[in-house]
Amino acid sequence: MAGSSEEAPDYGRGVVIMDSWPGYDLDLFTYPQHYYGDLDYVLIPHGIIVDRIERLAKDILKDIGYCDIVILCVLKGGYKFCADLVEHLKNISRNSDRFVSMKVDFIRLKSYRNDQSMGEMQIIGGHDLSTLAGKNVLIVENQAFLQKRKLAQQNHMYIIDVVGTGKTMKVLLSSIKKYKPNMIKVASLLVKRTPRSDGFRPDYVGFEIPNLFVVGYALDYNEYFRDLNHICVINEHGKEKYRV
């Protein structure tokens, strides 16, 4: 791992949620009434998400050191993860002896329709990506994957995402890598165990989950469920109700 000569912990799997995990009963939590009947169960409660992200922030700064960062948030699903992670990074910086500058910019990737990944990906918005050359970049994304690579350690590009089939992140990387950030690190809130992935393991992972279509915590189903704080599994009734 960057910035340490000692044997680093294995962040590759994060908190592992097994296929047999039944989840939490919805009646144990509060959630928007307009989603009553649309969900199977709570997979990860909001409080656990926030606590895990706080730990990821500590692991990232401990591992790579206190480097200035350009944060590239991929809308829309990544904004909650981005906001909470950045807040924790700022809190750590605020209580340290070195200020860490963080600049935020936004792009959008279109990858899902209903509960299926589309064949073609679109990148929308964002400023001139050439300004990322030589910068320490933190990318926060909704559904993505990427190929691992090893570059120099002086500067860092950090990719924060929810790892899906890999197509979205490959499109993003193909557009960004030509601007030559010196290092790419990957931190993912969720990693799905799916046969469609190519086996890549991010450097930092919040949760490894079964191959389920999850919603909540800004992860949507056709723009619904972004206002759900917990990460939940949508049921067939919900899919049909909000299908486009």
PDB file of C-alpha atoms in Angstrom:
ATOM      1  CA  MET A   1       0.000   0.000   0.000  1.00  0.00           C
ATOM      2  CA  ALA A   2       1.165   3.541  -0.679  1.00  0.00           C
ATOM      3  CA  GLY A   3       2.908   5.484   2.094  1.00  0.00           C
ATOM      4  CA  SER A   4       3.767   2.517   4.341  1.00  0.00           C
ATOM      5  CA  SER A   5       6.603   0.010   4.506  1.00  0.00           C
ATOM      6  CA  GLU A   6       4.758  -2.178   7.011  1.00  0.00           C
ATOM      7  CA  GLU A   7       2.398  -4.997   6.078  1.00  0.00           C
ATOM      8  CA  ALA A   8      -0.917  -3.243   5.510  1.00  0.00           C
ATOM      9  CA  PRO A   9      -4.330  -4.639   6.459  1.00  0.00           C
ATOM     10  CA  ASP A  10      -6.354  -6.276   3.690  1.00  0.00           C
ATOM     11  CA  TYR A  11      -9.037  -3.717   2.823  1.00  0.00           C
ATOM     12  CA  GLY A  12     -10.017  -5.670  -0.279  1.00  0.00           C
ATOM     13  CA  ARG A  13     -13.201  -7.257   1.047  1.00  0.00           C
ATOM     14  CA  GLY A  14     -14.452  -4.802   3.646  1.00  0.00           C
ATOM     15  CA  VAL A  15     -17.433  -5.954   5.721  1.00  0.00           C
ATOM     16  CA  VAL A  16     -18.521  -9.200   4.051  1.00  0.00           C
ATOM     17  CA  ILE A  17     -22.274  -9.860   3.901  1.00  0.00           C
ATOM     18  CA  MET A  18     -22.834 -13.514   3.078  1.00  0.00           C
ATOM     19  CA  ASP A  19     -25.410 -14.839   0.615  1.00  0.00           C
ATOM     20  CA  SER A  20     -27.278 -16.474   3.487  1.00  0.00           C
ATOM     21  CA  TRP A  21     -27.648 -13.177   5.401  1.00  0.00           C
ATOM     22  CA  PRO A  22     -31.420 -12.591   5.838  1.00  0.00           C
ATOM     23  CA  GLY A  23     -31.088  -8.840   6.398  1.00  0.00           C
ATOM     24  CA  TYR A  24     -33.050  -6.740   8.867  1.00  0.00           C
ATOM     25  CA  ASP A  25     -36.824  -6.598   9.125  1.00  0.00           C
ATOM     26  CA  LEU A  26     -38.145  -3.329   7.713  1.00  0.00           C
ATOM     27  CA  ASP A  27     -40.339  -2.859  10.800  1.00  0.00           C
ATOM     28  CA  LEU A  28     -37.191  -2.316  12.890  1.00  0.00           C
ATOM     29  CA  PHE A  29     -36.405   0.944  11.050  1.00  0.00           C
ATOM     30  CA  THR A  30     -38.031   4.128   9.847  1.00  0.00           C
ATOM     31  CA  TYR A  31     -38.146   4.726   6.097  1.00  0.00           C
ATOM     32  CA  PRO A  32     -40.338   6.747   3.686  1.00  0.00           C
ATOM     33  CA  GLN A  33     -43.948   5.656   3.747  1.00  0.00           C
ATOM     34  CA  HIS A  34     -44.219   5.973  -0.032  1.00  0.00           C
ATOM     35  CA  TYR A  35     -41.946   2.912  -0.303  1.00  0.00           C
ATOM     36  CA  TYR A  36     -44.070   0.685   1.908  1.00  0.00           C
ATOM     37  CA  GLY A  37     -44.569  -2.611   0.081  1.00  0.00           C
ATOM     38  CA  ASP A  38     -41.713  -1.954  -2.369  1.00  0.00           C
ATOM     39  CA  LEU A  39     -38.797  -3.442  -0.391  1.00  0.00           C
ATOM     40  CA  ASP A  40     -37.838  -6.907   0.837  1.00  0.00           C
ATOM     41  CA  TYR A  41     -35.558  -5.976   3.724  1.00  0.00           C
ATOM     42  CA  VAL A  42     -32.822  -3.659   4.983  1.00  0.00           C
ATOM     43  CA  LEU A  43     -29.426  -4.973   3.899  1.00  0.00           C
ATOM     44  CA  ILE A  44     -27.270  -2.299   5.589  1.00  0.00           C
ATOM     45  CA  PRO A  45     -28.715   0.218   8.077  1.00  0.00           C
ATOM     46  CA  HIS A  46     -27.744   3.867   7.673  1.00  0.00           C
ATOM     47  CA  GLY A  47     -25.804   4.056  10.930  1.00  0.00           C
ATOM     48  CA  ILE A  48     -23.550   1.168   9.927  1.00  0.00           C
ATOM     49  CA  ILE A  49     -22.929   2.802   6.538  1.00  0.00           C
ATOM     50  CA  VAL A  50     -21.811   6.052   8.163  1.00  0.00           C
ATOM     51  CA  ASP A  51     -19.549   4.291  10.665  1.00  0.00           C
ATOM     52  CA  ARG A  52     -17.914   2.227   7.929  1.00  0.00           C
ATOM     53  CA  ILE A  53     -17.277   5.308   5.775  1.00  0.00           C
ATOM     54  CA  GLU A  54     -15.619   7.031   8.731  1.00  0.00           C
ATOM     55  CA  ARG A  55     -13.246   4.097   9.012  1.00  0.00           C
ATOM     56  CA  LEU A  56     -12.546   4.165   5.267  1.00  0.00           C
ATOM     57  CA  ALA A  57     -11.577   7.841   5.546  1.00  0.00           C
ATOM     58  CA  LYS A  58      -9.138   7.019   8.343  1.00  0.00           C
ATOM     59  CA  ASP A  59      -7.671   4.110   6.385  1.00  0.00           C
ATOM     60  CA  ILE A  60      -7.220   6.222   3.247  1.00  0.00           C
ATOM     61  CA  LEU A  61      -5.392   9.079   4.957  1.00  0.00           C
ATOM     62  CA  LYS A  62      -3.325   6.722   7.099  1.00  0.00           C
ATOM     63  CA  ASP A  63      -2.275   4.782   4.046  1.00  0.00           C
ATOM     64  CA  ILE A  64      -1.519   7.544   1.568  1.00  0.00           C
ATOM     65  CA  GLY A  65      -0.622  10.438   3.848  1.00  0.00           C
ATOM     66  CA  TYR A  66      -2.054  13.937   3.976  1.00  0.00           C
ATOM     67  CA  CYS A  67      -2.137  14.835   0.271  1.00  0.00           C
ATOM     68  CA  ASP A  68      -4.230  17.555  -1.358  1.00  0.00           C
ATOM     69  CA  ILE A  69      -7.101  15.978  -3.295  1.00  0.00           C
ATOM     70  CA  VAL A  70      -9.304  16.889  -6.253  1.00  0.00           C
ATOM     71  CA  ILE A  71     -12.633  15.122  -5.729  1.00  0.00           C
ATOM     72  CA  LEU A  72     -14.543  14.114  -8.851  1.00  0.00           C
ATOM     73  CA  CYS A  73     -18.029  12.999  -7.833  1.00  0.00           C
ATOM     74  CA  VAL A  74     -19.941  10.912 -10.366  1.00  0.00           C
ATOM     75  CA  LEU A  75     -23.628  11.751 -10.038  1.00  0.00           C
ATOM     76  CA  LYS A  76     -26.143  10.757  -9.051  1.00  0.00           C
ATOM     77  CA  GLY A  77     -25.622   7.662  -6.966  1.00  0.00           C
ATOM     78  CA  GLY A  78     -22.213   8.653  -5.670  1.00  0.00           C
ATOM     79  CA  TYR A  79     -23.166  11.942  -4.047  1.00  0.00           C
ATOM     80  CA  LYS A  80     -24.122  10.582  -0.613  1.00  0.00           C
ATOM     81  CA  PHE A  81     -21.020   8.445  -0.359  1.00  0.00           C
ATOM     82  CA  CYS A  82     -18.946  11.356  -1.606  1.00  0.00           C
ATOM     83  CA  ALA A  83     -20.452  13.874   0.827  1.00  0.00           C
ATOM     84  CA  ASP A  84     -20.051  11.629   3.863  1.00  0.00           C
ATOM     85  CA  LEU A  85     -16.553  10.489   2.940  1.00  0.00           C
ATOM     86  CA  VAL A  86     -15.387  14.044   2.266  1.00  0.00           C
ATOM     87  CA  GLU A  87     -16.849  15.213   5.567  1.00  0.00           C
ATOM     88  CA  HIS A  88     -14.949  12.514   7.431  1.00  0.00           C
ATOM     89  CA  LEU A  89     -11.754  13.322   5.528  1.00  0.00           C
ATOM     90  CA  LYS A  90     -12.171  16.993   6.445  1.00  0.00           C
ATOM     91  CA  ASN A  91     -12.760  16.133  10.091  1.00  0.00           C
ATOM     92  CA  ILE A  92      -9.553  14.112  10.177  1.00  0.00           C
ATOM     93  CA  SER A  93      -7.666  16.941   8.471  1.00  0.00           C
ATOM     94  CA  ARG A  94      -9.177  19.482  10.857  1.00  0.00           C
ATOM     95  CA  ASN A  95      -7.736  17.595  13.815  1.00  0.00           C
ATOM     96  CA  SER A  96      -4.312  17.052  12.297  1.00  0.00           C
ATOM     97  CA  ASP A  97      -1.233  19.247  12.053  1.00  0.00           C
ATOM     98  CA  ARG A  98      -1.548  19.544   8.244  1.00  0.00           C
ATOM     99  CA  PHE A  99      -4.323  21.044   6.125  1.00  0.00           C
ATOM    100  CA  VAL A 100      -5.602  18.843   3.286  1.00  0.00           C
ATOM    101  CA  SER A 101      -7.103  20.871   0.430  1.00  0.00           C
ATOM    102  CA  MET A 102     -10.143  19.279  -1.239  1.00  0.00           C
ATOM    103  CA  LYS A 103     -11.708  20.596  -4.454  1.00  0.00           C
ATOM    104  CA  VAL A 104     -14.954  19.014  -5.715  1.00  0.00           C
ATOM    105  CA  ASP A 105     -16.207  18.664  -9.293  1.00  0.00           C
ATOM    106  CA  PHE A 106     -19.035  16.595 -10.797  1.00  0.00           C
ATOM    107  CA  ILE A 107     -19.746  14.366 -13.781  1.00  0.00           C
ATOM    108  CA  ARG A 108     -22.528  11.894 -14.523  1.00  0.00           C
ATOM    109  CA  LEU A 109     -22.443   8.392 -15.979  1.00  0.00           C
ATOM    110  CA  LYS A 110     -25.564   6.752 -17.392  1.00  0.00           C
ATOM    111  CA  SER A 111     -25.302   2.982 -17.013  1.00  0.00           C
ATOM    112  CA  TYR A 112     -28.565   1.442 -15.733  1.00  0.00           C
ATOM    113  CA  ARG A 113     -32.116   1.276 -16.989  1.00  0.00           C
ATOM    114  CA  ASN A 114     -34.570  -0.547 -14.760  1.00  0.00           C
ATOM    115  CA  ASP A 115     -32.368  -3.162 -13.015  1.00  0.00           C
ATOM    116  CA  GLN A 116     -30.162  -3.991 -16.035  1.00  0.00           C
ATOM    117  CA  SER A 117     -26.831  -2.507 -17.078  1.00  0.00           C
ATOM    118  CA  MET A 118     -27.098  -0.952 -20.546  1.00  0.00           C
ATOM    119  CA  GLY A 119     -24.744  -1.910 -23.346  1.00  0.00           C
ATOM    120  CA  GLU A 120     -23.459   1.631 -23.870  1.00  0.00           C
ATOM    121  CA  MET A 121     -22.295   4.145 -21.252  1.00  0.00           C
ATOM    122  CA  GLN A 122     -22.531   7.928 -21.415  1.00  0.00           C
ATOM    123  CA  ILE A 123     -20.366  10.501 -19.647  1.00  0.00           C
ATOM    124  CA  ILE A 124     -22.189  13.788 -19.075  1.00  0.00           C
ATOM    125  CA  GLY A 125     -20.881  17.082 -17.720  1.00  0.00           C
ATOM    126  CA  GLY A 126     -17.641  17.884 -15.921  1.00  0.00           C
ATOM    127  CA  HIS A 127     -15.044  20.555 -16.567  1.00  0.00           C
ATOM    128  CA  ASP A 128     -11.893  20.208 -18.646  1.00  0.00           C
ATOM    129  CA  LEU A 129     -10.451  16.869 -17.503  1.00  0.00           C
ATOM    130  CA  SER A 130      -6.982  17.917 -18.619  1.00  0.00           C
ATOM    131  CA  THR A 131      -6.780  19.916 -15.383  1.00  0.00           C
ATOM    132  CA  LEU A 132      -6.531  16.580 -13.535  1.00  0.00           C
ATOM    133  CA  ALA A 133      -3.016  15.965 -14.886  1.00  0.00           C
ATOM    134  CA  GLY A 134      -0.562  15.549 -12.031  1.00  0.00           C
ATOM    135  CA  LYS A 135      -3.260  16.013  -9.400  1.00  0.00           C
ATOM    136  CA  ASN A 136      -4.377  13.875  -6.466  1.00  0.00           C
ATOM    137  CA  VAL A 137      -7.880  12.901  -7.587  1.00  0.00           C
ATOM    138  CA  LEU A 138     -10.671  11.245  -5.621  1.00  0.00           C
ATOM    139  CA  ILE A 139     -13.425   9.867  -7.869  1.00  0.00           C
ATOM    140  CA  VAL A 140     -16.779   9.005  -6.260  1.00  0.00           C
ATOM    141  CA  GLU A 141     -19.089   6.867  -8.429  1.00  0.00           C
ATOM    142  CA  ASN A 142     -22.308   4.862  -8.315  1.00  0.00           C
ATOM    143  CA  GLN A 143     -21.900   1.637 -10.337  1.00  0.00           C
ATOM    144  CA  ALA A 144     -18.451   0.910 -11.721  1.00  0.00           C
ATOM    145  CA  PHE A 145     -15.475  -1.339 -12.150  1.00  0.00           C
ATOM    146  CA  LEU A 146     -11.915  -0.888 -13.364  1.00  0.00           C
ATOM    147  CA  GLN A 147      -8.667  -2.590 -14.203  1.00  0.00           C
ATOM    148  CA  LYS A 148      -5.913  -2.448 -11.619  1.00  0.00           C
ATOM    149  CA  ARG A 149      -2.776  -0.561 -12.489  1.00  0.00           C
ATOM    150  CA  LYS A 150       0.441   0.525 -10.747  1.00  0.00           C
ATOM    151  CA  LEU A 151       1.792   4.043 -11.201  1.00  0.00           C
ATOM    152  CA  ALA A 152       4.088   6.423  -9.300  1.00  0.00           C
ATOM    153  CA  GLN A 153       3.311   7.292  -5.678  1.00  0.00           C
ATOM    154  CA  GLN A 154       3.889  11.062  -5.615  1.00  0.00           C
ATOM    155  CA  ASN A 155       0.318  11.984  -6.549  1.00  0.00           C
ATOM    156  CA  HIS A 156      -2.846   9.941  -6.310  1.00  0.00           C
ATOM    157  CA  MET A 157      -6.157   9.455  -8.080  1.00  0.00           C
ATOM    158  CA  TYR A 158      -8.700   7.901  -5.762  1.00  0.00           C
ATOM    159  CA  ILE A 159     -11.801   6.257  -7.206  1.00  0.00           C
ATOM    160  CA  ILE A 160     -14.733   5.887  -4.820  1.00  0.00           C
ATOM    161  CA  ASP A 161     -17.635   3.889  -6.191  1.00  0.00           C
ATOM    162  CA  VAL A 162     -20.071   1.048  -6.021  1.00  0.00           C
ATOM    163  CA  VAL A 163     -18.558  -1.741  -8.080  1.00  0.00           C
ATOM    164  CA  GLY A 164     -20.965  -3.408 -10.517  1.00  0.00           C
ATOM    165  CA  THR A 165     -20.143  -5.212 -13.759  1.00  0.00           C
ATOM    166  CA  GLY A 166     -17.114  -3.082 -14.625  1.00  0.00           C
ATOM    167  CA  LYS A 167     -18.347  -1.411 -17.794  1.00  0.00           C
ATOM    168  CA  THR A 168     -19.042   2.001 -16.270  1.00  0.00           C
ATOM    169  CA  MET A 169     -15.649   2.435 -14.638  1.00  0.00           C
ATOM    170  CA  LYS A 170     -13.804   1.232 -17.725  1.00  0.00           C
ATOM    171  CA  VAL A 171     -15.531   3.934 -19.759  1.00  0.00           C
ATOM    172  CA  LEU A 172     -14.639   6.539 -17.150  1.00  0.00           C
ATOM    173  CA  LEU A 173     -11.016   5.433 -16.930  1.00  0.00           C
ATOM    174  CA  SER A 174     -10.602   5.392 -20.689  1.00  0.00           C
ATOM    175  CA  SER A 175     -11.581   9.079 -20.692  1.00  0.00           C
ATOM    176  CA  ILE A 176      -9.401  10.081 -17.735  1.00  0.00           C
ATOM    177  CA  LYS A 177      -6.220   7.997 -17.977  1.00  0.00           C
ATOM    178  CA  LYS A 178      -4.912   9.987 -20.959  1.00  0.00           C
ATOM    179  CA  TYR A 179      -4.532  12.972 -18.614  1.00  0.00           C
ATOM    180  CA  LYS A 180      -1.956  10.973 -16.630  1.00  0.00           C
ATOM    181  CA  PRO A 181      -2.690  11.158 -12.915  1.00  0.00           C
ATOM    182  CA  ASN A 182       0.349   9.647 -11.194  1.00  0.00           C
ATOM    183  CA  MET A 183      -1.545   7.019  -9.217  1.00  0.00           C
ATOM    184  CA  ILE A 184      -4.994   5.467  -9.197  1.00  0.00           C
ATOM    185  CA  LYS A 185      -6.411   4.023  -5.983  1.00  0.00           C
ATOM    186  CA  VAL A 186      -9.895   2.603  -5.714  1.00  0.00           C
ATOM    187  CA  ALA A 187     -12.259   2.788  -2.760  1.00  0.00           C
ATOM    188  CA  SER A 188     -15.719   1.290  -3.169  1.00  0.00           C
ATOM    189  CA  LEU A 189     -18.690   1.554  -0.879  1.00  0.00           C
ATOM    190  CA  LEU A 190     -20.135  -1.717  -2.212  1.00  0.00           C
ATOM    191  CA  VAL A 191     -18.643  -4.625  -4.133  1.00  0.00           C
ATOM    192  CA  LYS A 192     -21.057  -7.178  -5.539  1.00  0.00           C
ATOM    193  CA  ARG A 193     -20.151 -10.825  -5.830  1.00  0.00           C
ATOM    194  CA  THR A 194     -21.209 -11.386  -9.412  1.00  0.00           C
ATOM    195  CA  PRO A 195     -19.990 -13.781 -12.130  1.00  0.00           C
ATOM    196  CA  ARG A 196     -20.014 -10.839 -14.569  1.00  0.00           C
ATOM    197  CA  SER A 197     -17.120  -9.086 -12.833  1.00  0.00           C
ATOM    198  CA  ASP A 198     -13.504  -9.604 -13.938  1.00  0.00           C
ATOM    199  CA  GLY A 199     -12.082 -10.284 -10.477  1.00  0.00           C
ATOM    200  CA  PHE A 200     -10.651  -6.856  -9.703  1.00  0.00           C
ATOM    201  CA  ARG A 201     -10.536  -5.967  -6.005  1.00  0.00           C
ATOM    202  CA  PRO A 202     -10.537  -2.277  -4.995  1.00  0.00           C
ATOM    203  CA  ASP A 203      -7.940  -0.994  -2.553  1.00  0.00           C
ATOM    204  CA  TYR A 204     -10.629   0.036  -0.043  1.00  0.00           C
ATOM    205  CA  VAL A 205     -14.090  -1.503   0.303  1.00  0.00           C
ATOM    206  CA  GLY A 206     -17.000  -0.597   2.536  1.00  0.00           C
ATOM    207  CA  PHE A 207     -19.091  -3.731   2.102  1.00  0.00           C
ATOM    208  CA  GLU A 208     -18.943  -6.861  -0.017  1.00  0.00           C
ATOM    209  CA  ILE A 209     -22.519  -7.895  -0.779  1.00  0.00           C
ATOM    210  CA  PRO A 210     -24.366 -10.689  -2.624  1.00  0.00           C
ATOM    211  CA  ASN A 211     -25.442 -10.201  -6.230  1.00  0.00           C
ATOM    212  CA  LEU A 212     -28.573  -8.227  -5.335  1.00  0.00           C
ATOM    213  CA  PHE A 213     -30.086  -5.090  -6.838  1.00  0.00           C
ATOM    214  CA  VAL A 214     -29.927  -2.684  -3.920  1.00  0.00           C
ATOM    215  CA  VAL A 215     -31.425   0.769  -3.483  1.00  0.00           C
ATOM    216  CA  GLY A 216     -31.130   3.558  -0.971  1.00  0.00           C
ATOM    217  CA  TYR A 217     -28.335   5.797   0.262  1.00  0.00           C
ATOM    218  CA  ALA A 218     -28.619   7.606  -3.109  1.00  0.00           C
ATOM    219  CA  LEU A 219     -28.627   4.351  -5.108  1.00  0.00           C
ATOM    220  CA  ASP A 220     -31.710   4.478  -7.282  1.00  0.00           C
ATOM    221  CA  TYR A 221     -34.104   2.424  -9.335  1.00  0.00           C
ATOM    222  CA  ASN A 222     -35.148   4.706 -12.214  1.00  0.00           C
ATOM    223  CA  GLU A 223     -34.595   7.765  -9.969  1.00  0.00           C
ATOM    224  CA  TYR A 224     -36.643   6.370  -7.052  1.00  0.00           C
ATOM    225  CA  PHE A 225     -35.276   5.401  -3.616  1.00  0.00           C
ATOM    226  CA  ARG A 226     -32.536   8.044  -3.535  1.00  0.00           C
ATOM    227  CA  ASP A 227     -34.290   9.482  -0.456  1.00  0.00           C
ATOM    228  CA  LEU A 228     -33.996   6.157   1.387  1.00  0.00           C
ATOM    229  CA  ASN A 229     -31.227   6.320   4.020  1.00  0.00           C
ATOM    230  CA  HIS A 230     -30.703   2.587   4.431  1.00  0.00           C
ATOM    231  CA  ILE A 231     -29.388   0.270   1.722  1.00  0.00           C
ATOM    232  CA  CYS A 232     -32.265  -2.113   0.984  1.00  0.00           C
ATOM    233  CA  VAL A 233     -33.194  -4.872  -1.418  1.00  0.00           C
ATOM    234  CA  ILE A 234     -36.044  -3.916  -3.743  1.00  0.00           C
ATOM    235  CA  ASN A 235     -38.779  -6.514  -4.275  1.00  0.00           C
ATOM    236  CA  GLU A 236     -40.510  -7.502  -7.521  1.00  0.00           C
ATOM    237  CA  HIS A 237     -43.512  -5.316  -6.714  1.00  0.00           C
ATOM    238  CA  GLY A 238     -41.215  -2.293  -6.392  1.00  0.00           C
ATOM    239  CA  LYS A 239     -39.440  -3.087  -9.655  1.00  0.00           C
ATOM    240  CA  GLU A 240     -42.721  -3.331 -11.514  1.00  0.00           C
ATOM    241  CA  LYS A 241     -44.182  -0.242  -9.852  1.00  0.00           C
ATOM    242  CA  TYR A 242     -41.280   2.008 -10.862  1.00  0.00           C
ATOM    243  CA  ARG A 243     -40.313   0.349 -14.153  1.00  0.00           C
ATOM    244  CA  VAL A 244     -39.945   2.669 -17.178  1.00  0.00           C
TER     245      VAL A 244
END
